[in-house]
mmCIF file of C-alpha atoms and ligand atoms in Angstrom:
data_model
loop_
_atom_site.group_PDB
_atom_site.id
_atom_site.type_symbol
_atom_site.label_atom_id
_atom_site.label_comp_id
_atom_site.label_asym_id
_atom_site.label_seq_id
_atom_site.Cartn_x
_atom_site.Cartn_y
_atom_site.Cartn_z
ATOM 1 C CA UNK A 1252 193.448 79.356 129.894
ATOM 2 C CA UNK A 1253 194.767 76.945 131.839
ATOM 3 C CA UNK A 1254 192.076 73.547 132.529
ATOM 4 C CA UNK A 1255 191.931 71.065 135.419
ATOM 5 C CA UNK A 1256 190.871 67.803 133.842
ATOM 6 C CA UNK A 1257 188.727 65.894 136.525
ATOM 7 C CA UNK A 1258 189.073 61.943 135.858
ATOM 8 C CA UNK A 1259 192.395 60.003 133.721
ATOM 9 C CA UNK A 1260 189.545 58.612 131.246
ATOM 10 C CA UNK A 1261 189.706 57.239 128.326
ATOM 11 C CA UNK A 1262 187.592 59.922 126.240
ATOM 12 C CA UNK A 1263 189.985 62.748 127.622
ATOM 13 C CA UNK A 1264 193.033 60.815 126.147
ATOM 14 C CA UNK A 1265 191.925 60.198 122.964
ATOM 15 C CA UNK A 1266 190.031 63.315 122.138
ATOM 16 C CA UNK A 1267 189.694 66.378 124.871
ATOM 17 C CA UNK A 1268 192.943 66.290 125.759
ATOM 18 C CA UNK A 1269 194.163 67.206 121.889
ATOM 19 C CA UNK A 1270 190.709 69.708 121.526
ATOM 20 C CA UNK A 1271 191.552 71.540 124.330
ATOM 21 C CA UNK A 1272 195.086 71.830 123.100
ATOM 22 C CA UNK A 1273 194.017 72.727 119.096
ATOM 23 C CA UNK A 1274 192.326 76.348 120.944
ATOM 24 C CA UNK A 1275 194.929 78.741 121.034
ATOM 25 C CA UNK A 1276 196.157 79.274 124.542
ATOM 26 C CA UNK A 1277 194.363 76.569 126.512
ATOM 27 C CA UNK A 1278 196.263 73.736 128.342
ATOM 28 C CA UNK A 1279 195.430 71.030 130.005
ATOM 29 C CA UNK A 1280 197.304 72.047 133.084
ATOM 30 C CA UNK A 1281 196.836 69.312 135.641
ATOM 31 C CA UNK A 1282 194.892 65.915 135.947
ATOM 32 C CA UNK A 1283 192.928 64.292 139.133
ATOM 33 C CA UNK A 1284 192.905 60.528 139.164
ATOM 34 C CA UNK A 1285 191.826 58.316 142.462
ATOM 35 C CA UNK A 1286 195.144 56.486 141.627
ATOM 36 C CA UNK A 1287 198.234 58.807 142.285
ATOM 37 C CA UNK A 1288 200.764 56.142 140.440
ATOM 38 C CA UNK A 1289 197.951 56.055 137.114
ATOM 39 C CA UNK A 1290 197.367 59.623 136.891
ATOM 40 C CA UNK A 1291 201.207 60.697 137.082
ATOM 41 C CA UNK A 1292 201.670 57.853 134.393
ATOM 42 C CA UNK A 1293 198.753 59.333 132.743
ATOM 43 C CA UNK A 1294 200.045 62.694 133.106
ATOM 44 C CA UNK A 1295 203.155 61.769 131.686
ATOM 45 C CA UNK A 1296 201.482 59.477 128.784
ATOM 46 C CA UNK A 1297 199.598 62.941 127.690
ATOM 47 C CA UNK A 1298 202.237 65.506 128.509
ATOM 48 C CA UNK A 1299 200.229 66.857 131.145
ATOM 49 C CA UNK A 1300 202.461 69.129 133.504
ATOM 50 C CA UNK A 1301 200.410 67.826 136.728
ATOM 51 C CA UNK A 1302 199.019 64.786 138.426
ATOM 52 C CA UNK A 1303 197.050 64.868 141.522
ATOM 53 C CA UNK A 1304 194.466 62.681 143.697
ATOM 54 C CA UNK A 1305 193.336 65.619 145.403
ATOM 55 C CA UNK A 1306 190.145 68.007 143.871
ATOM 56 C CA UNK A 1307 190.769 70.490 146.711
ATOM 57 C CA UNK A 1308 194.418 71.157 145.242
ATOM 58 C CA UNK A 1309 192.725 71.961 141.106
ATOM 59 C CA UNK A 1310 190.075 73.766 142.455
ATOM 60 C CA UNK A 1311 192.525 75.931 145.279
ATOM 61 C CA UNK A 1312 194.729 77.083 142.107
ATOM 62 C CA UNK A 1313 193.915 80.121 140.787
ATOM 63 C CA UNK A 1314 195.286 79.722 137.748
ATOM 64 C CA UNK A 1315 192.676 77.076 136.486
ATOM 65 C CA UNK A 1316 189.946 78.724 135.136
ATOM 66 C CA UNK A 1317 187.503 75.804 133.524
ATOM 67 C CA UNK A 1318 187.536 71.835 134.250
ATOM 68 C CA UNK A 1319 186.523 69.152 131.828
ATOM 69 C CA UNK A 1320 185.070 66.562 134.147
ATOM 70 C CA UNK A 1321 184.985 62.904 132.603
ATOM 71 C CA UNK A 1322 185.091 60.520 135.640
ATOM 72 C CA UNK A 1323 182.061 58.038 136.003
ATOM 73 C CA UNK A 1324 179.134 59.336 135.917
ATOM 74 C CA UNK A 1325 178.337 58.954 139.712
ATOM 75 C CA UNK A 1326 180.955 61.108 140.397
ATOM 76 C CA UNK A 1327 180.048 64.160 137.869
ATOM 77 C CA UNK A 1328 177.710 65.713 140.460
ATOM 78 C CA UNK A 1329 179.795 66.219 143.641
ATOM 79 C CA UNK A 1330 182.975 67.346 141.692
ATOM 80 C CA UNK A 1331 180.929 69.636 139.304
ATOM 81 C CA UNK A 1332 178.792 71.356 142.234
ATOM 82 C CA UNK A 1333 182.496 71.759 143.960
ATOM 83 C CA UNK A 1334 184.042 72.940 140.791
ATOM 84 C CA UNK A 1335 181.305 75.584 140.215
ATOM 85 C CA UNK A 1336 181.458 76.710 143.861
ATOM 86 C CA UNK A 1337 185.053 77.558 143.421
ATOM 87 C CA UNK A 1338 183.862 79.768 140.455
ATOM 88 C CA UNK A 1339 185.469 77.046 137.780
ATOM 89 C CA UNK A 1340 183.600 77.086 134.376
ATOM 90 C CA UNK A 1341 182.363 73.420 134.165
ATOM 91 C CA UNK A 1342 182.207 71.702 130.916
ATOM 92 C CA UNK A 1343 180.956 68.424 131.990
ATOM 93 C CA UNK A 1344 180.538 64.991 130.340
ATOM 94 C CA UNK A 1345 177.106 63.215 129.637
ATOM 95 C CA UNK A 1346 174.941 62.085 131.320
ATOM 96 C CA UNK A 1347 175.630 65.522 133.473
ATOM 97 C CA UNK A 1348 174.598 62.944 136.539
ATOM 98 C CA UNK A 1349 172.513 60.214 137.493
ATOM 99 C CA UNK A 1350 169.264 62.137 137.728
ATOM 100 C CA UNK A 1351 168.210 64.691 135.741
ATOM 101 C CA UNK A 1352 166.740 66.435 139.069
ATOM 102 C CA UNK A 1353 170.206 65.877 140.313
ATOM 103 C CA UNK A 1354 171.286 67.555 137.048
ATOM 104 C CA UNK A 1355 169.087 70.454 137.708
ATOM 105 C CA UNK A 1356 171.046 70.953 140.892
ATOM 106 C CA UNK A 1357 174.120 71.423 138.420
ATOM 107 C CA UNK A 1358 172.331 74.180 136.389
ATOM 108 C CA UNK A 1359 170.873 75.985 139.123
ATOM 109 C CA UNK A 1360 174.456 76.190 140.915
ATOM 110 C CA UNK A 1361 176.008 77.576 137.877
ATOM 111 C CA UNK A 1362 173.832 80.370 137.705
ATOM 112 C CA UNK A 1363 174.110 81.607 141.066
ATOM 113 C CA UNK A 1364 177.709 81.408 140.722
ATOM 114 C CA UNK A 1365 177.663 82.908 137.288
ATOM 115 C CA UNK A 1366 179.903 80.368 135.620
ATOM 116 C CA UNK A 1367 179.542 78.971 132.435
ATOM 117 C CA UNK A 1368 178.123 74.520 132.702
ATOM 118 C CA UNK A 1369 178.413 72.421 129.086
ATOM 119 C CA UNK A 1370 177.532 69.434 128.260
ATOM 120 C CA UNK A 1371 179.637 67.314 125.676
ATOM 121 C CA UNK A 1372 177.200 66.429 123.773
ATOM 122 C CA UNK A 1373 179.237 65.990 120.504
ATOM 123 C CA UNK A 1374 177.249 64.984 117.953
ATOM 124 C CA UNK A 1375 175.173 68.529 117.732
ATOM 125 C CA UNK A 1376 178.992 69.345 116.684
ATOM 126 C CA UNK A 1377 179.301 67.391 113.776
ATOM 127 C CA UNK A 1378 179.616 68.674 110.632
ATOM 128 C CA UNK A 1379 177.072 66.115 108.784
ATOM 129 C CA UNK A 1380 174.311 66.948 111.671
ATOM 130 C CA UNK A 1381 174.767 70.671 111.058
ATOM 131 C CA UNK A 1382 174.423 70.204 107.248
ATOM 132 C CA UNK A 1383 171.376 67.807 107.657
ATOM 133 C CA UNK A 1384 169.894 70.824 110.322
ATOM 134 C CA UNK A 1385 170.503 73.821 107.780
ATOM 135 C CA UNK A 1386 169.001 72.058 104.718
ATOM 136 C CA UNK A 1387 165.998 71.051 107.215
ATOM 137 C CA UNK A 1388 165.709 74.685 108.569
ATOM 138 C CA UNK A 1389 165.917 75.670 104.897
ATOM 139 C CA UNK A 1390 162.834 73.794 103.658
ATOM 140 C CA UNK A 1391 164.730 70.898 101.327
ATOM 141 C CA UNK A 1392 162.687 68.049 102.878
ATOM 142 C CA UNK A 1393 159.396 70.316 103.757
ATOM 143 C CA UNK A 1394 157.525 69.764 106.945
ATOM 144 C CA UNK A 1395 159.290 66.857 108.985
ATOM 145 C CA UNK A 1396 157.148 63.824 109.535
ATOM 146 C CA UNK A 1397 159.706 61.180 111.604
ATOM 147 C CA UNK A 1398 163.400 60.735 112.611
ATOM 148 C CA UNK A 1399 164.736 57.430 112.771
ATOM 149 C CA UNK A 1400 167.913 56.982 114.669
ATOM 150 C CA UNK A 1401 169.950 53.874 114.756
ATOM 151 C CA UNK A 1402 173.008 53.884 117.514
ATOM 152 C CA UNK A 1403 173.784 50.285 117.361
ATOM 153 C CA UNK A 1404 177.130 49.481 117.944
ATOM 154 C CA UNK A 1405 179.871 47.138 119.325
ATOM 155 C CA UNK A 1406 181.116 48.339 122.438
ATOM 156 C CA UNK A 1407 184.869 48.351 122.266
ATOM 157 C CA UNK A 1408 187.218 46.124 124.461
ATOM 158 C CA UNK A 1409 188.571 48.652 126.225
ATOM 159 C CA UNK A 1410 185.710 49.987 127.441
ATOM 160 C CA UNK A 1411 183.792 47.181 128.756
ATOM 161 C CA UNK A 1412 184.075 47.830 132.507
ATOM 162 C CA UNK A 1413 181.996 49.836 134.578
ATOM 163 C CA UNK A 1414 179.338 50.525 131.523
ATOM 164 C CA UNK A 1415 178.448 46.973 131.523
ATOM 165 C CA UNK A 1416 178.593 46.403 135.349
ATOM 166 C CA UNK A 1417 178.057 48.633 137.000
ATOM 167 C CA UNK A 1418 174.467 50.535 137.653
ATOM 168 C CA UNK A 1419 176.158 52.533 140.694
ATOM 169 C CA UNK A 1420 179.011 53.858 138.023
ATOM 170 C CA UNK A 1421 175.953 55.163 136.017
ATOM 171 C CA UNK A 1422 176.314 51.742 133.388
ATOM 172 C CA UNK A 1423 174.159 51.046 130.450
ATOM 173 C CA UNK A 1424 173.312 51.745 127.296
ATOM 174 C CA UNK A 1425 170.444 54.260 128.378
ATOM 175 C CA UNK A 1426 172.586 56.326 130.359
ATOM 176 C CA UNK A 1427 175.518 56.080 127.786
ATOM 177 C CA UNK A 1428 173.644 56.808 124.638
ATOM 178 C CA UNK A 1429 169.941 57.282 124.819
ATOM 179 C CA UNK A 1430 170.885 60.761 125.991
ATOM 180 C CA UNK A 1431 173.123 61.398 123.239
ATOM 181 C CA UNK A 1432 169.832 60.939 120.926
ATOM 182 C CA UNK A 1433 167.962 62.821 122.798
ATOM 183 C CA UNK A 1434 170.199 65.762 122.739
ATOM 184 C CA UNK A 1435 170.219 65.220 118.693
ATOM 185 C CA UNK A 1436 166.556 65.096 118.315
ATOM 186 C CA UNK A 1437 166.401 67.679 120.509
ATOM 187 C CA UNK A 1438 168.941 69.685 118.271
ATOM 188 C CA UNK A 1439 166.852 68.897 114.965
ATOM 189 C CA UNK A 1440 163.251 69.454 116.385
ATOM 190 C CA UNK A 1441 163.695 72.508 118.885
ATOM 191 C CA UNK A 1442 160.812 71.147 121.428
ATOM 192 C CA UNK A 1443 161.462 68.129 124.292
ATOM 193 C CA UNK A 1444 159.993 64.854 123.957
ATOM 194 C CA UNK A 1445 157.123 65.076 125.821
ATOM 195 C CA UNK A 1446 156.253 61.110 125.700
ATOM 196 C CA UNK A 1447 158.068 57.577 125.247
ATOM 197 C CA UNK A 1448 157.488 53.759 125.017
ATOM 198 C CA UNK A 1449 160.356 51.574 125.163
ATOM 199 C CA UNK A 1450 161.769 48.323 125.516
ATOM 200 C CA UNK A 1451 165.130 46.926 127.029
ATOM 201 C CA UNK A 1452 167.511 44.331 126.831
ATOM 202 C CA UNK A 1453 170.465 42.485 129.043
ATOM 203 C CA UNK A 1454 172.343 40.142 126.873
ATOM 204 C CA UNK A 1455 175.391 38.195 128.444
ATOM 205 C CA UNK A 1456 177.847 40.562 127.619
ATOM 206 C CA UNK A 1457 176.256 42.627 130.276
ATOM 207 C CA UNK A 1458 176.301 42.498 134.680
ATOM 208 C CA UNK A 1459 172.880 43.468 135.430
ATOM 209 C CA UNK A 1460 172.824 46.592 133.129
ATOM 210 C CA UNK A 1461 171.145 47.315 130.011
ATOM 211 C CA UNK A 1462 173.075 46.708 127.093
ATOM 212 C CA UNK A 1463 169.986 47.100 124.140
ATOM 213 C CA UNK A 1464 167.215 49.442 123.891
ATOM 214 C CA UNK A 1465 164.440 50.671 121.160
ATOM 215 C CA UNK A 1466 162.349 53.516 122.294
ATOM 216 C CA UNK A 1467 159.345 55.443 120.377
ATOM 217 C CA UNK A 1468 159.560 58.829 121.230
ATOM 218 C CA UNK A 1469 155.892 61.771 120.620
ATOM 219 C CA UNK A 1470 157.173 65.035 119.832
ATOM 220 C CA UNK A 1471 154.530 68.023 121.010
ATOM 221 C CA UNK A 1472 154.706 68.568 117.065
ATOM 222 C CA UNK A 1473 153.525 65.192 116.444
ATOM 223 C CA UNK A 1474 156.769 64.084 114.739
ATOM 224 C CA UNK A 1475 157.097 60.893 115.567
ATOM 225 C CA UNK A 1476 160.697 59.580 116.838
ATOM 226 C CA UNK A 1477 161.943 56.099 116.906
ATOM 227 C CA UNK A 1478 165.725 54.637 118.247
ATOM 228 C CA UNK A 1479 167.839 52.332 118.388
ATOM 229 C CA UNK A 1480 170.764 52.072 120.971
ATOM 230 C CA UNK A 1481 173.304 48.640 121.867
ATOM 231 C CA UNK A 1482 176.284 47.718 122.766
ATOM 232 C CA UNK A 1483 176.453 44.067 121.558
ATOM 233 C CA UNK A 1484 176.194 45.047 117.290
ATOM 234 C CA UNK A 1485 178.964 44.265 115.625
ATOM 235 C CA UNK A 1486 177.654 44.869 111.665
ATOM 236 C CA UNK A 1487 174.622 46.909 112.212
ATOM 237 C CA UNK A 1488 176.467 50.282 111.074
ATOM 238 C CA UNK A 1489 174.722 53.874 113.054
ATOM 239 C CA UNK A 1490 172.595 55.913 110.978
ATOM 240 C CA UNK A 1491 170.272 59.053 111.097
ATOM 241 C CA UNK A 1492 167.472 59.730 108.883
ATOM 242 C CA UNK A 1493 164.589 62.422 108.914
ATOM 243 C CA UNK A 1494 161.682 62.233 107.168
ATOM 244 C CA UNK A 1495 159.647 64.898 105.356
ATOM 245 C CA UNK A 1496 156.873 65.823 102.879
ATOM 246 C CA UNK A 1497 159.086 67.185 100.334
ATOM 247 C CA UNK A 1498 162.367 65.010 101.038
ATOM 248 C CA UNK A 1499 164.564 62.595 102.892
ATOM 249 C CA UNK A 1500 168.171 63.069 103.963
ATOM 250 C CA UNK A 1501 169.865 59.306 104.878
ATOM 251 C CA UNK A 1502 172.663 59.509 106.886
ATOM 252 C CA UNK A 1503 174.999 56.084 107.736
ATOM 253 C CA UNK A 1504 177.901 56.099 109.923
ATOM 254 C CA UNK A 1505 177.041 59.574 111.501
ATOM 255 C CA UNK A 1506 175.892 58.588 115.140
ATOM 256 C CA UNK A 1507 180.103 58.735 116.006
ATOM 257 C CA UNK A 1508 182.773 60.076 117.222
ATOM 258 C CA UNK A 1509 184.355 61.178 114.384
ATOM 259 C CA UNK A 1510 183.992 63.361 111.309
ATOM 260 C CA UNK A 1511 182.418 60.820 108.944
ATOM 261 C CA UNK A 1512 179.613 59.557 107.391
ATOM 262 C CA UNK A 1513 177.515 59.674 104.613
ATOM 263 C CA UNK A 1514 174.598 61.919 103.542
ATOM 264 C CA UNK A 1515 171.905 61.495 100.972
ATOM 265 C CA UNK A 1516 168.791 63.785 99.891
ATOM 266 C CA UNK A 1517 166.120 62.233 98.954
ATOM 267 C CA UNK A 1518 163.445 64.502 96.855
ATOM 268 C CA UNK A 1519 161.396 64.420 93.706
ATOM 269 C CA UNK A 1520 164.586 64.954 91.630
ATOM 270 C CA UNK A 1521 166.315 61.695 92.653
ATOM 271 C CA UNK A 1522 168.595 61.272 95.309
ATOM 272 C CA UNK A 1523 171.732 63.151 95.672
ATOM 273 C CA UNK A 1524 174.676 63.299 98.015
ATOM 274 C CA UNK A 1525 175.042 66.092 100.966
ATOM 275 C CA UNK A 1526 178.504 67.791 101.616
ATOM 276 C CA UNK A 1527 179.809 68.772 104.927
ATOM 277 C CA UNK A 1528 182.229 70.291 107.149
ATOM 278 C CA UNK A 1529 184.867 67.602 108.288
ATOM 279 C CA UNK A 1530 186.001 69.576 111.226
ATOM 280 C CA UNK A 1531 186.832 67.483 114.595
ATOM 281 C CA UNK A 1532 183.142 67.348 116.723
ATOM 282 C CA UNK A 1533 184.951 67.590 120.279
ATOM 283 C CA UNK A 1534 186.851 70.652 118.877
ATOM 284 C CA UNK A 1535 183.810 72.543 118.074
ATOM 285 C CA UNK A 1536 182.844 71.574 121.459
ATOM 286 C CA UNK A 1537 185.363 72.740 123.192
ATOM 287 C CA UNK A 1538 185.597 76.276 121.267
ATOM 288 C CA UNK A 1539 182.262 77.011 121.812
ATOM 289 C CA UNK A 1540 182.525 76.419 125.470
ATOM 290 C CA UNK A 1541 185.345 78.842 125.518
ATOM 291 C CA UNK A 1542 184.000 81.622 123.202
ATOM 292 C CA UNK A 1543 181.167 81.349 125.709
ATOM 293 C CA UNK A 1544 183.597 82.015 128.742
ATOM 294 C CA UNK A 1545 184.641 85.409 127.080
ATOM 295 C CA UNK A 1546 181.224 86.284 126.755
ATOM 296 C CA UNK A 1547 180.940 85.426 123.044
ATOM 297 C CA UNK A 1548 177.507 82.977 122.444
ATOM 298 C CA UNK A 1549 176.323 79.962 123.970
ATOM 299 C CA UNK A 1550 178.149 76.558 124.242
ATOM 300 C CA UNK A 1551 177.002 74.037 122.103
ATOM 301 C CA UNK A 1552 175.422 72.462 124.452
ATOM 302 C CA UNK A 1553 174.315 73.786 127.810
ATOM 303 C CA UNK A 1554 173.452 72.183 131.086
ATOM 304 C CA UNK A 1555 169.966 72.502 130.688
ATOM 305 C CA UNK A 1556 170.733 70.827 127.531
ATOM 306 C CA UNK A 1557 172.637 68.036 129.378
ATOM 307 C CA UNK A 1558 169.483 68.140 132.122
ATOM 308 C CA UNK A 1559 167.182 68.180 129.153
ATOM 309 C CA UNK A 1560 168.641 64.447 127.662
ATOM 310 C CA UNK A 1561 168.961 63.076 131.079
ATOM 311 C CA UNK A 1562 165.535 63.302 131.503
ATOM 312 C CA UNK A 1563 164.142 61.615 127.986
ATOM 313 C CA UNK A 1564 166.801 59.270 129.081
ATOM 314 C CA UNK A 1565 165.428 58.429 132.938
ATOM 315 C CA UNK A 1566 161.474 58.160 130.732
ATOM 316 C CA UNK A 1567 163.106 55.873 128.538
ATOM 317 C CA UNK A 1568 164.456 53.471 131.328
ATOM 318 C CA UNK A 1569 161.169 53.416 133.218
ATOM 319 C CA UNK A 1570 158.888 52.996 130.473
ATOM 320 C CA UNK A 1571 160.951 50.150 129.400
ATOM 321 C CA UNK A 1572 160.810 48.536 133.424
ATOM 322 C CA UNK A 1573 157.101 49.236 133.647
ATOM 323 C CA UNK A 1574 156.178 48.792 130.025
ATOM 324 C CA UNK A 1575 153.926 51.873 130.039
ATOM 325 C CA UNK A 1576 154.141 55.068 128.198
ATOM 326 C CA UNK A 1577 155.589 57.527 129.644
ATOM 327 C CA UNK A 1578 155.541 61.060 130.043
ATOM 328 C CA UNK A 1579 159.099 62.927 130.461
ATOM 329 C CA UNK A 1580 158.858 64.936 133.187
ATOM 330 C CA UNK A 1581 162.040 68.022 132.930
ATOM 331 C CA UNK A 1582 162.858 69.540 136.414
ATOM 332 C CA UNK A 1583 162.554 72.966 137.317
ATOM 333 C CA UNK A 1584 165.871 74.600 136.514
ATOM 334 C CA UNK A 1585 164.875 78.468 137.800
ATOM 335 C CA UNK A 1586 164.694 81.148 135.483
HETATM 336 P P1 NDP B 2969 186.898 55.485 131.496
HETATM 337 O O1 NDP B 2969 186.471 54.180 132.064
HETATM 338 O O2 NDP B 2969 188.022 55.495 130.528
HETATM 339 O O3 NDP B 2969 187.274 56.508 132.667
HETATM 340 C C1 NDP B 2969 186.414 56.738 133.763
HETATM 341 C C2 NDP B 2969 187.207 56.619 135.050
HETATM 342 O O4 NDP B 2969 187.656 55.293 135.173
HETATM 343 C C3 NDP B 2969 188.432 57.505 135.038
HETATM 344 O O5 NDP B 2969 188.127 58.748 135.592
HETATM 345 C C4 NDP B 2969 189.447 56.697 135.841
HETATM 346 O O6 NDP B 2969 189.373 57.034 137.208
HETATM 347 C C5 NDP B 2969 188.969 55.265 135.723
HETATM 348 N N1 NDP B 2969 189.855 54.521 134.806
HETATM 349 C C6 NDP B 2969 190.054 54.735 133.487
HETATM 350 N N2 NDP B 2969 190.916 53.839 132.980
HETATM 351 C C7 NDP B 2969 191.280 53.064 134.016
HETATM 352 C C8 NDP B 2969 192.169 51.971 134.151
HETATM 353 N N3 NDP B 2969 192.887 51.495 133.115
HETATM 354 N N4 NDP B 2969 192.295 51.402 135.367
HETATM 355 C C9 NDP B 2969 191.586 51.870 136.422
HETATM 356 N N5 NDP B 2969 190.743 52.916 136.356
HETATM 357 C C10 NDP B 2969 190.600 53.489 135.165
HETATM 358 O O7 NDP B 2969 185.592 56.152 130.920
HETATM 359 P P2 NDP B 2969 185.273 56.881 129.550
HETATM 360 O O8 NDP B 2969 186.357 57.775 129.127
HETATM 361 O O9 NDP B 2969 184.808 55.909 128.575
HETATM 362 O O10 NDP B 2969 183.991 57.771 130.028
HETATM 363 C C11 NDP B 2969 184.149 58.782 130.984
HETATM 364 C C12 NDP B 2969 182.952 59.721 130.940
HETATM 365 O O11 NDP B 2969 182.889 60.298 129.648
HETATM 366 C C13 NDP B 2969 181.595 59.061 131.172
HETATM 367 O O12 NDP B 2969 180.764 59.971 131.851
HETATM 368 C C14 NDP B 2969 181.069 58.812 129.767
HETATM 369 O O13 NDP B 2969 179.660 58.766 129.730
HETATM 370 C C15 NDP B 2969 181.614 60.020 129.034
HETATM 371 N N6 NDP B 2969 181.872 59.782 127.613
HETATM 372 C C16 NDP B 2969 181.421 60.713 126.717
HETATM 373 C C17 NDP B 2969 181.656 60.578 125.374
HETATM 374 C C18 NDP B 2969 181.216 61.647 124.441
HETATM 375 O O14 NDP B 2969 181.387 61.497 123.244
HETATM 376 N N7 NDP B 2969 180.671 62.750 124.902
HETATM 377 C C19 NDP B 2969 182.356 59.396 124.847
HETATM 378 C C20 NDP B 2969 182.841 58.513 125.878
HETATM 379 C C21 NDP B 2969 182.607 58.712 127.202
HETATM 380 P P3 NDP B 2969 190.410 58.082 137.843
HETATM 381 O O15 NDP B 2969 190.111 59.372 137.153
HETATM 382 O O16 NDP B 2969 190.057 58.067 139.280
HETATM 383 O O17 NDP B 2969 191.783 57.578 137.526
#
């Protein structure tokens, strides 16, 4: 299957590009960039046959069957309700826009048009999260009380542009990674936050943007949520823990790109370390999207998934402006 990748970004170069090629048969065919002189170098940096500034020209060619959009996020709307009207599968970065009602529009396209919409939610992929979610789903730590989440880190060099400067561009850390939590809790607990209190924080690293936010999220269960997301900690280390009546699992270093991390359960009988698959998260990601084109299951995650995070996201950001609780409220999607 040949794929259109929509944006020259950095998270397509150093991890879509290479999971699109590890699934037997799929190639990144061609690659849009604004810049026609960046995305041929780009194109040639990644050994991508193609380079073109024009949208019309991927979505004209029959032979692309699915794009992988990763431009900014202001942009993923327009090019994914173009892509899906051209009958492309869409599998779509996070946040899927800069609304979740705008989001909605996304879903609700893709079904008329019958195409399959993903979001890249990776860290539903990851080998430690599904380990932690079987042994939970199996009983080991009993009925779950709390999940903590910490997603503190220090945002790279090379990324500090438009995520710390740019609100139009979709910047800040709420955008960036409040909805990656959300689509993990979400993952763990089965049900949508249905409440949140938050606060925020614009250090001087930042242009006007977020860059640090703590958020306490009330499950319809009752489990209670709390997290942690920044760009400006350099030593904090991520983590992931969930709490239960019969057990603990403590996970560091699993809130991250990459296959790594450790995992401890907690229980009467002392603590004891978790194994896990060490398979590449974006990978999984991108398999699943394709199995789902043939007709085979469900990506990993969906749109309504990606519509689903946007929203605890866009509760999180206004409860921390107003300082009130806040209810999430999830657009209609359709049946
Ligand atoms: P980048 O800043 O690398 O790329 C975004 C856009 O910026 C590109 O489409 C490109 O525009 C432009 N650009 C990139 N590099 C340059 C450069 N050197 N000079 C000028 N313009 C440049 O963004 P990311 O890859 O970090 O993020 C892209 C999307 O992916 C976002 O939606 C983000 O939220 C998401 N993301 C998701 C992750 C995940 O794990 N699921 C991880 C990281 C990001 P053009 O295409 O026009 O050339």
């Amino acid at each position: 299957m040949n794929w259109g990748l929509i944006g020259a970004s950095t998270i397509a170069a150093e991890h879509m590009i290479g999971a699109i090629r590890a699934q037997s048969g799929n190639v990144p065919a061609i690659v849009l960039s604004s810049d026609a002189e960046r995305g041929a170098a780009y194109a040639k940096a990644h050994d991508v046959a193609r380079a073109t500034t024009s949208l019309e020209e991927i979505l004209a060619d029959d032979s692309v069957r699915a794009v992988y959009i990763s431009t900014t996020n202001e942009k993923h709307l327009p090019q994914a309700l173009a892509a899906i009207r051209a009958g492309k599968h869409v599998l779509c970065e996070k946040p899927l826009a800069m609304s979740a009602g705008e989001a909605a529009e996304m879903v609700k396209a893709a079904k008329a048009a019958g195409v399959v919409l993903a979001t890249n939610h990776h860290l539903r992929n990851a080998g430690s999260h599904l380990a932690m979610k079987q042994l939970m789903d199996d009983g080991a730590i009993g009925d779950v009380l709390s999940i903590r989440i910490f997603h503190a880190v220090l945002l790279p060099d090379h990324l500090r542009g438009w995520r710390l400067n740019s609100a139009a561009a979709g910047g800040g850390v709420i955008p960036d990674i409040v909805v990656h939590d959300a689509d993990t809790v979400r993952f763990y607990l089965e049900e949508d936050p249905e409440a949140v209190s938050a606060i925020e924080r614009t250090s001087a690293m930042s242009a006007g943007v977020e860059d640090s936010a703590m958020s306490l999220w009330q499950m319809p269960s009752g489990v209670q949520v709390m997290t942690h997301e920044s760009f400006t900690h350099p030593y904090a280390t991520t983590g992931f823990e969930v709490h239960g009546t019969e057990g603990s699992l403590h996970a560091r270093n699993v809130m991250t790109q990459q296959p790594v991390g450790q995992i401890t359960l907690v229980n009467k009988d002392g603590a004891q370390p978790v194994s896990y698959s060490a398979h590449s998260l974006y990978e999984r990601s991108v398999q699943k999207f394709v199995a789902a084109i043939e007709g085979q299951g469900t990506p990993a995650a969906s749109g309504v998934d990606g519509v689903k995070s946007l929203a605890v996201a866009e509760a999180v950001k206004s409860a921390a402006q107003t300082g009130q609780r806040t209810l999430v409220t999830y657009p209609e999607m359709g049946k």
